[in-house]
Amino acid sequence: MKLHPDLVRKMLLEIEDLPYQEDYTLSAMYLLAIKNGYDDKAGVYTARKLSESGLVKGGFPDYLVIEELTFEGHMFLDSIRDESIWAQTKTLTSKFAGVSLDILKDVSTHLIKDYLKLN
């Protein structure tokens, strides 16, 4: 199954918006995927990969909920949060068949630093 960066971003944004101590459920994962034009299984797959990557704290593989973003999850989301930065990041990386989440973070961070004249 393919990991969709747009779905990763949307899921992280939804998880961040959860009230404290409210879990991101299996049905929320399904709905987000379907609402954004993906197969419902893509939502669960994305959530599993976010858990494996350490971007979220959750009950995988024991039960299918996500509790919250980790510190690394917040840092990654902050690098891709801005719509304009995200659009530029996708444009720059679209030349390749695929790029890792780390590369997406590096590209978006570089764009932010350029904008702030920190490079």
Short mmCIF file of N, CA and C in Angstrom, two decimals:
data_model
loop_
_atom_site.label_atom_id
_atom_site.label_comp_id
_atom_site.label_asym_id
_atom_site.label_seq_id
_atom_site.Cartn_x
_atom_site.Cartn_y
_atom_site.Cartn_z
N MET A 1 0.85 -1.18 0.00
CA MET A 1 0.00 0.00 0.00
C MET A 1 0.89 1.24 0.00
N LYS A 2 0.42 2.29 -0.62
CA LYS A 2 1.20 3.52 -0.76
C LYS A 2 0.89 4.49 0.39
N LEU A 3 1.93 5.20 0.82
CA LEU A 3 1.77 6.25 1.82
C LEU A 3 1.57 7.57 1.09
N HIS A 4 0.47 8.24 1.35
CA HIS A 4 0.10 9.48 0.66
C HIS A 4 0.45 10.69 1.53
N PRO A 5 1.43 11.50 1.13
CA PRO A 5 1.85 12.64 1.94
C PRO A 5 0.72 13.62 2.27
N ASP A 6 -0.19 13.85 1.34
CA ASP A 6 -1.31 14.76 1.64
C ASP A 6 -2.19 14.20 2.77
N LEU A 7 -2.40 12.90 2.75
CA LEU A 7 -3.19 12.27 3.81
C LEU A 7 -2.43 12.30 5.14
N VAL A 8 -1.13 12.11 5.09
CA VAL A 8 -0.31 12.22 6.30
C VAL A 8 -0.51 13.60 6.92
N ARG A 9 -0.39 14.64 6.11
CA ARG A 9 -0.53 16.01 6.59
C ARG A 9 -1.91 16.26 7.17
N LYS A 10 -2.94 15.84 6.44
CA LYS A 10 -4.32 16.05 6.90
C LYS A 10 -4.58 15.32 8.22
N MET A 11 -4.06 14.11 8.34
CA MET A 11 -4.27 13.33 9.55
C MET A 11 -3.56 13.98 10.74
N LEU A 12 -2.33 14.44 10.53
CA LEU A 12 -1.61 15.10 11.62
C LEU A 12 -2.36 16.37 12.07
N LEU A 13 -2.89 17.12 11.12
CA LEU A 13 -3.65 18.32 11.46
C LEU A 13 -4.90 17.97 12.27
N GLU A 14 -5.59 16.90 11.90
CA GLU A 14 -6.78 16.48 12.64
C GLU A 14 -6.43 16.00 14.05
N ILE A 15 -5.36 15.24 14.15
CA ILE A 15 -4.96 14.72 15.46
C ILE A 15 -4.56 15.87 16.37
N GLU A 16 -3.86 16.84 15.82
CA GLU A 16 -3.45 18.00 16.61
C GLU A 16 -4.67 18.75 17.16
N ASP A 17 -5.76 18.78 16.41
CA ASP A 17 -6.96 19.51 16.81
C ASP A 17 -7.82 18.78 17.84
N LEU A 18 -7.48 17.54 18.14
CA LEU A 18 -8.27 16.80 19.12
C LEU A 18 -8.18 17.44 20.50
N PRO A 19 -9.28 17.45 21.24
CA PRO A 19 -9.20 17.90 22.64
C PRO A 19 -8.28 16.97 23.43
N TYR A 20 -7.67 17.50 24.47
CA TYR A 20 -6.74 16.72 25.30
C TYR A 20 -7.40 15.44 25.79
N GLN A 21 -6.71 14.34 25.68
CA GLN A 21 -7.10 13.00 26.11
C GLN A 21 -8.29 12.43 25.33
N GLU A 22 -8.52 12.92 24.11
CA GLU A 22 -9.52 12.32 23.22
C GLU A 22 -8.76 11.59 22.12
N ASP A 23 -9.13 10.34 21.89
CA ASP A 23 -8.44 9.51 20.92
C ASP A 23 -8.93 9.75 19.50
N TYR A 24 -8.03 9.55 18.54
CA TYR A 24 -8.35 9.57 17.12
C TYR A 24 -8.71 8.14 16.76
N THR A 25 -9.96 7.90 16.44
CA THR A 25 -10.49 6.55 16.31
C THR A 25 -10.37 5.99 14.90
N LEU A 26 -10.64 4.70 14.83
CA LEU A 26 -10.65 3.98 13.55
C LEU A 26 -11.65 4.61 12.59
N SER A 27 -12.82 4.95 13.06
CA SER A 27 -13.82 5.54 12.17
C SER A 27 -13.36 6.90 11.66
N ALA A 28 -12.65 7.68 12.47
CA ALA A 28 -12.12 8.97 12.03
C ALA A 28 -11.07 8.76 10.93
N MET A 29 -10.26 7.72 11.06
CA MET A 29 -9.26 7.41 10.04
C MET A 29 -9.92 7.07 8.71
N TYR A 30 -10.96 6.23 8.78
CA TYR A 30 -11.71 5.86 7.57
C TYR A 30 -12.33 7.08 6.92
N LEU A 31 -13.02 7.89 7.72
CA LEU A 31 -13.72 9.06 7.20
C LEU A 31 -12.78 10.05 6.54
N LEU A 32 -11.64 10.30 7.18
CA LEU A 32 -10.68 11.24 6.61
C LEU A 32 -10.20 10.76 5.24
N ALA A 33 -9.88 9.49 5.14
CA ALA A 33 -9.41 8.94 3.87
C ALA A 33 -10.48 9.07 2.79
N ILE A 34 -11.69 8.66 3.09
CA ILE A 34 -12.78 8.71 2.11
C ILE A 34 -13.08 10.14 1.71
N LYS A 35 -13.13 11.04 2.70
CA LYS A 35 -13.43 12.45 2.43
C LYS A 35 -12.41 13.08 1.50
N ASN A 36 -11.19 12.55 1.50
CA ASN A 36 -10.12 13.10 0.67
C ASN A 36 -9.81 12.27 -0.57
N GLY A 37 -10.73 11.38 -0.93
CA GLY A 37 -10.62 10.65 -2.18
C GLY A 37 -9.75 9.41 -2.14
N TYR A 38 -9.48 8.89 -0.95
CA TYR A 38 -8.66 7.68 -0.82
C TYR A 38 -9.54 6.52 -0.39
N ASP A 39 -9.05 5.32 -0.58
CA ASP A 39 -9.69 4.12 -0.08
C ASP A 39 -9.71 4.20 1.45
N ASP A 40 -10.76 3.67 2.08
CA ASP A 40 -10.85 3.76 3.55
C ASP A 40 -9.67 3.10 4.26
N LYS A 41 -9.10 2.08 3.66
CA LYS A 41 -7.96 1.39 4.26
C LYS A 41 -6.71 2.29 4.29
N ALA A 42 -6.66 3.27 3.40
CA ALA A 42 -5.52 4.20 3.38
C ALA A 42 -5.45 4.99 4.69
N GLY A 43 -6.59 5.26 5.30
CA GLY A 43 -6.61 5.97 6.58
C GLY A 43 -5.94 5.17 7.68
N VAL A 44 -6.27 3.89 7.77
CA VAL A 44 -5.66 3.04 8.79
C VAL A 44 -4.18 2.82 8.49
N TYR A 45 -3.86 2.60 7.23
CA TYR A 45 -2.46 2.41 6.85
C TYR A 45 -1.63 3.64 7.21
N THR A 46 -2.15 4.82 6.91
CA THR A 46 -1.44 6.07 7.23
C THR A 46 -1.24 6.19 8.73
N ALA A 47 -2.28 5.90 9.50
CA ALA A 47 -2.18 5.98 10.96
C ALA A 47 -1.12 5.01 11.49
N ARG A 48 -1.09 3.81 10.93
CA ARG A 48 -0.07 2.83 11.35
C ARG A 48 1.35 3.35 11.06
N LYS A 49 1.53 3.93 9.89
CA LYS A 49 2.85 4.43 9.52
C LYS A 49 3.25 5.63 10.38
N LEU A 50 2.28 6.47 10.74
CA LEU A 50 2.58 7.58 11.64
C LEU A 50 3.03 7.06 13.00
N SER A 51 2.40 5.99 13.44
CA SER A 51 2.77 5.37 14.71
C SER A 51 4.17 4.75 14.61
N GLU A 52 4.41 4.01 13.55
CA GLU A 52 5.73 3.38 13.34
C GLU A 52 6.85 4.41 13.27
N SER A 53 6.54 5.57 12.69
CA SER A 53 7.56 6.60 12.50
C SER A 53 7.84 7.39 13.77
N GLY A 54 7.00 7.22 14.78
CA GLY A 54 7.17 7.96 16.01
C GLY A 54 6.57 9.36 15.98
N LEU A 55 5.77 9.66 14.96
CA LEU A 55 5.14 10.98 14.87
C LEU A 55 3.89 11.09 15.74
N VAL A 56 3.31 9.93 16.08
CA VAL A 56 2.14 9.92 16.95
C VAL A 56 2.31 8.87 18.04
N LYS A 57 1.59 9.10 19.12
CA LYS A 57 1.55 8.12 20.20
C LYS A 57 0.20 7.44 20.11
N GLY A 58 0.23 6.13 20.02
CA GLY A 58 -1.02 5.43 19.88
C GLY A 58 -0.91 3.98 20.27
N GLY A 59 -2.01 3.28 20.12
CA GLY A 59 -2.08 1.91 20.57
C GLY A 59 -1.74 0.87 19.54
N PHE A 60 -1.17 1.25 18.42
CA PHE A 60 -0.84 0.26 17.40
C PHE A 60 0.25 -0.66 17.94
N PRO A 61 0.24 -1.93 17.68
CA PRO A 61 -0.77 -2.67 16.93
C PRO A 61 -1.89 -3.23 17.79
N ASP A 62 -1.88 -2.97 19.09
CA ASP A 62 -2.87 -3.59 19.98
C ASP A 62 -4.30 -3.11 19.73
N TYR A 63 -4.49 -1.82 19.60
CA TYR A 63 -5.83 -1.31 19.29
C TYR A 63 -5.68 -0.09 18.39
N LEU A 64 -6.68 0.16 17.60
CA LEU A 64 -6.56 1.13 16.52
C LEU A 64 -7.04 2.52 16.93
N VAL A 65 -6.29 3.16 17.77
CA VAL A 65 -6.55 4.57 18.10
C VAL A 65 -5.21 5.29 18.20
N ILE A 66 -5.25 6.58 18.01
CA ILE A 66 -4.08 7.42 18.20
C ILE A 66 -4.41 8.36 19.35
N GLU A 67 -3.50 8.50 20.27
CA GLU A 67 -3.75 9.32 21.44
C GLU A 67 -3.35 10.78 21.23
N GLU A 68 -2.20 11.00 20.60
CA GLU A 68 -1.71 12.37 20.43
C GLU A 68 -0.50 12.39 19.53
N LEU A 69 -0.09 13.60 19.14
CA LEU A 69 1.17 13.78 18.42
C LEU A 69 2.32 13.68 19.41
N THR A 70 3.42 13.15 18.97
CA THR A 70 4.64 13.20 19.77
C THR A 70 5.31 14.55 19.53
N PHE A 71 6.38 14.81 20.24
CA PHE A 71 7.13 16.05 20.00
C PHE A 71 7.62 16.08 18.56
N GLU A 72 8.16 14.95 18.08
CA GLU A 72 8.61 14.87 16.68
C GLU A 72 7.45 15.10 15.71
N GLY A 73 6.28 14.61 16.07
CA GLY A 73 5.10 14.82 15.24
C GLY A 73 4.75 16.30 15.13
N HIS A 74 4.85 17.01 16.25
CA HIS A 74 4.60 18.46 16.23
C HIS A 74 5.64 19.17 15.37
N MET A 75 6.90 18.77 15.49
CA MET A 75 7.97 19.42 14.72
C MET A 75 7.78 19.17 13.22
N PHE A 76 7.41 17.93 12.86
CA PHE A 76 7.17 17.62 11.45
C PHE A 76 5.98 18.42 10.94
N LEU A 77 4.89 18.42 11.69
CA LEU A 77 3.70 19.15 11.26
C LEU A 77 3.98 20.64 11.12
N ASP A 78 4.73 21.20 12.05
CA ASP A 78 5.05 22.62 11.95
C ASP A 78 5.83 22.95 10.68
N SER A 79 6.63 22.00 10.21
CA SER A 79 7.41 22.26 8.99
C SER A 79 6.55 22.21 7.72
N ILE A 80 5.39 21.54 7.79
CA ILE A 80 4.54 21.40 6.60
C ILE A 80 3.17 22.03 6.79
N ARG A 81 2.94 22.71 7.88
CA ARG A 81 1.61 23.26 8.20
C ARG A 81 1.13 24.31 7.20
N ASP A 82 1.97 25.26 6.88
CA ASP A 82 1.59 26.37 6.03
C ASP A 82 1.23 25.87 4.63
N GLU A 83 0.04 26.26 4.14
CA GLU A 83 -0.44 25.80 2.82
C GLU A 83 0.53 26.16 1.69
N SER A 84 1.04 27.38 1.73
CA SER A 84 1.94 27.83 0.67
C SER A 84 3.26 27.04 0.69
N ILE A 85 3.81 26.83 1.87
CA ILE A 85 5.04 26.03 2.00
C ILE A 85 4.78 24.59 1.55
N TRP A 86 3.62 24.04 1.94
CA TRP A 86 3.28 22.67 1.55
C TRP A 86 3.16 22.56 0.03
N ALA A 87 2.50 23.53 -0.58
CA ALA A 87 2.35 23.52 -2.05
C ALA A 87 3.72 23.59 -2.74
N GLN A 88 4.59 24.45 -2.26
CA GLN A 88 5.93 24.57 -2.85
C GLN A 88 6.73 23.28 -2.63
N THR A 89 6.59 22.69 -1.45
CA THR A 89 7.29 21.44 -1.14
C THR A 89 6.85 20.35 -2.11
N LYS A 90 5.55 20.24 -2.33
CA LYS A 90 5.04 19.21 -3.25
C LYS A 90 5.50 19.48 -4.67
N THR A 91 5.54 20.74 -5.08
CA THR A 91 6.01 21.08 -6.43
C THR A 91 7.47 20.67 -6.61
N LEU A 92 8.30 21.02 -5.64
CA LEU A 92 9.73 20.71 -5.74
C LEU A 92 10.00 19.20 -5.73
N THR A 93 9.21 18.45 -4.98
CA THR A 93 9.46 17.01 -4.87
C THR A 93 8.69 16.19 -5.89
N SER A 94 7.82 16.83 -6.66
CA SER A 94 7.00 16.09 -7.63
C SER A 94 7.82 15.53 -8.79
N LYS A 95 9.06 15.98 -8.92
CA LYS A 95 9.93 15.49 -9.99
C LYS A 95 10.37 14.05 -9.76
N PHE A 96 10.16 13.57 -8.54
CA PHE A 96 10.63 12.24 -8.16
C PHE A 96 9.45 11.29 -7.97
N ALA A 97 9.69 10.01 -8.17
CA ALA A 97 8.63 9.01 -8.02
C ALA A 97 8.12 8.97 -6.58
N GLY A 98 8.95 9.30 -5.65
CA GLY A 98 8.57 9.31 -4.24
C GLY A 98 9.68 9.88 -3.40
N VAL A 99 9.31 10.50 -2.31
CA VAL A 99 10.30 11.01 -1.36
C VAL A 99 9.83 10.65 0.05
N SER A 100 10.79 10.53 0.94
CA SER A 100 10.48 10.15 2.32
C SER A 100 9.88 11.34 3.08
N LEU A 101 9.27 11.03 4.21
CA LEU A 101 8.75 12.09 5.08
C LEU A 101 9.89 12.99 5.56
N ASP A 102 11.06 12.40 5.79
CA ASP A 102 12.22 13.19 6.20
C ASP A 102 12.61 14.21 5.13
N ILE A 103 12.57 13.80 3.88
CA ILE A 103 12.90 14.72 2.78
C ILE A 103 11.85 15.82 2.70
N LEU A 104 10.57 15.47 2.84
CA LEU A 104 9.52 16.49 2.83
C LEU A 104 9.75 17.52 3.93
N LYS A 105 10.13 17.04 5.10
CA LYS A 105 10.42 17.95 6.22
C LYS A 105 11.63 18.83 5.89
N ASP A 106 12.68 18.23 5.34
CA ASP A 106 13.89 18.99 5.01
C ASP A 106 13.60 20.07 3.96
N VAL A 107 12.84 19.71 2.93
CA VAL A 107 12.52 20.67 1.87
C VAL A 107 11.68 21.81 2.44
N SER A 108 10.65 21.48 3.19
CA SER A 108 9.77 22.52 3.74
C SER A 108 10.53 23.41 4.73
N THR A 109 11.39 22.81 5.53
CA THR A 109 12.19 23.59 6.48
C THR A 109 13.12 24.54 5.73
N HIS A 110 13.71 24.05 4.65
CA HIS A 110 14.59 24.89 3.83
C HIS A 110 13.81 26.07 3.23
N LEU A 111 12.61 25.79 2.75
CA LEU A 111 11.77 26.86 2.19
C LEU A 111 11.43 27.91 3.25
N ILE A 112 11.11 27.46 4.45
CA ILE A 112 10.81 28.40 5.54
C ILE A 112 12.04 29.23 5.88
N LYS A 113 13.18 28.58 5.96
CA LYS A 113 14.42 29.31 6.25
C LYS A 113 14.75 30.33 5.16
N ASP A 114 14.53 29.96 3.90
CA ASP A 114 14.73 30.90 2.79
C ASP A 114 13.81 32.10 2.93
N TYR A 115 12.55 31.84 3.24
CA TYR A 115 11.58 32.92 3.39
C TYR A 115 11.99 33.86 4.52
N LEU A 116 12.51 33.30 5.60
CA LEU A 116 12.94 34.10 6.76
C LEU A 116 14.36 34.63 6.61
N LYS A 117 14.99 34.30 5.48
CA LYS A 117 16.37 34.69 5.20
C LYS A 117 17.34 34.20 6.28
N LEU A 118 17.17 32.92 6.64
CA LEU A 118 18.03 32.28 7.63
C LEU A 118 19.08 31.40 6.99
N ASN A 119 19.06 31.27 5.68
CA ASN A 119 20.05 30.44 4.97
C ASN A 119 21.22 31.28 4.52
#
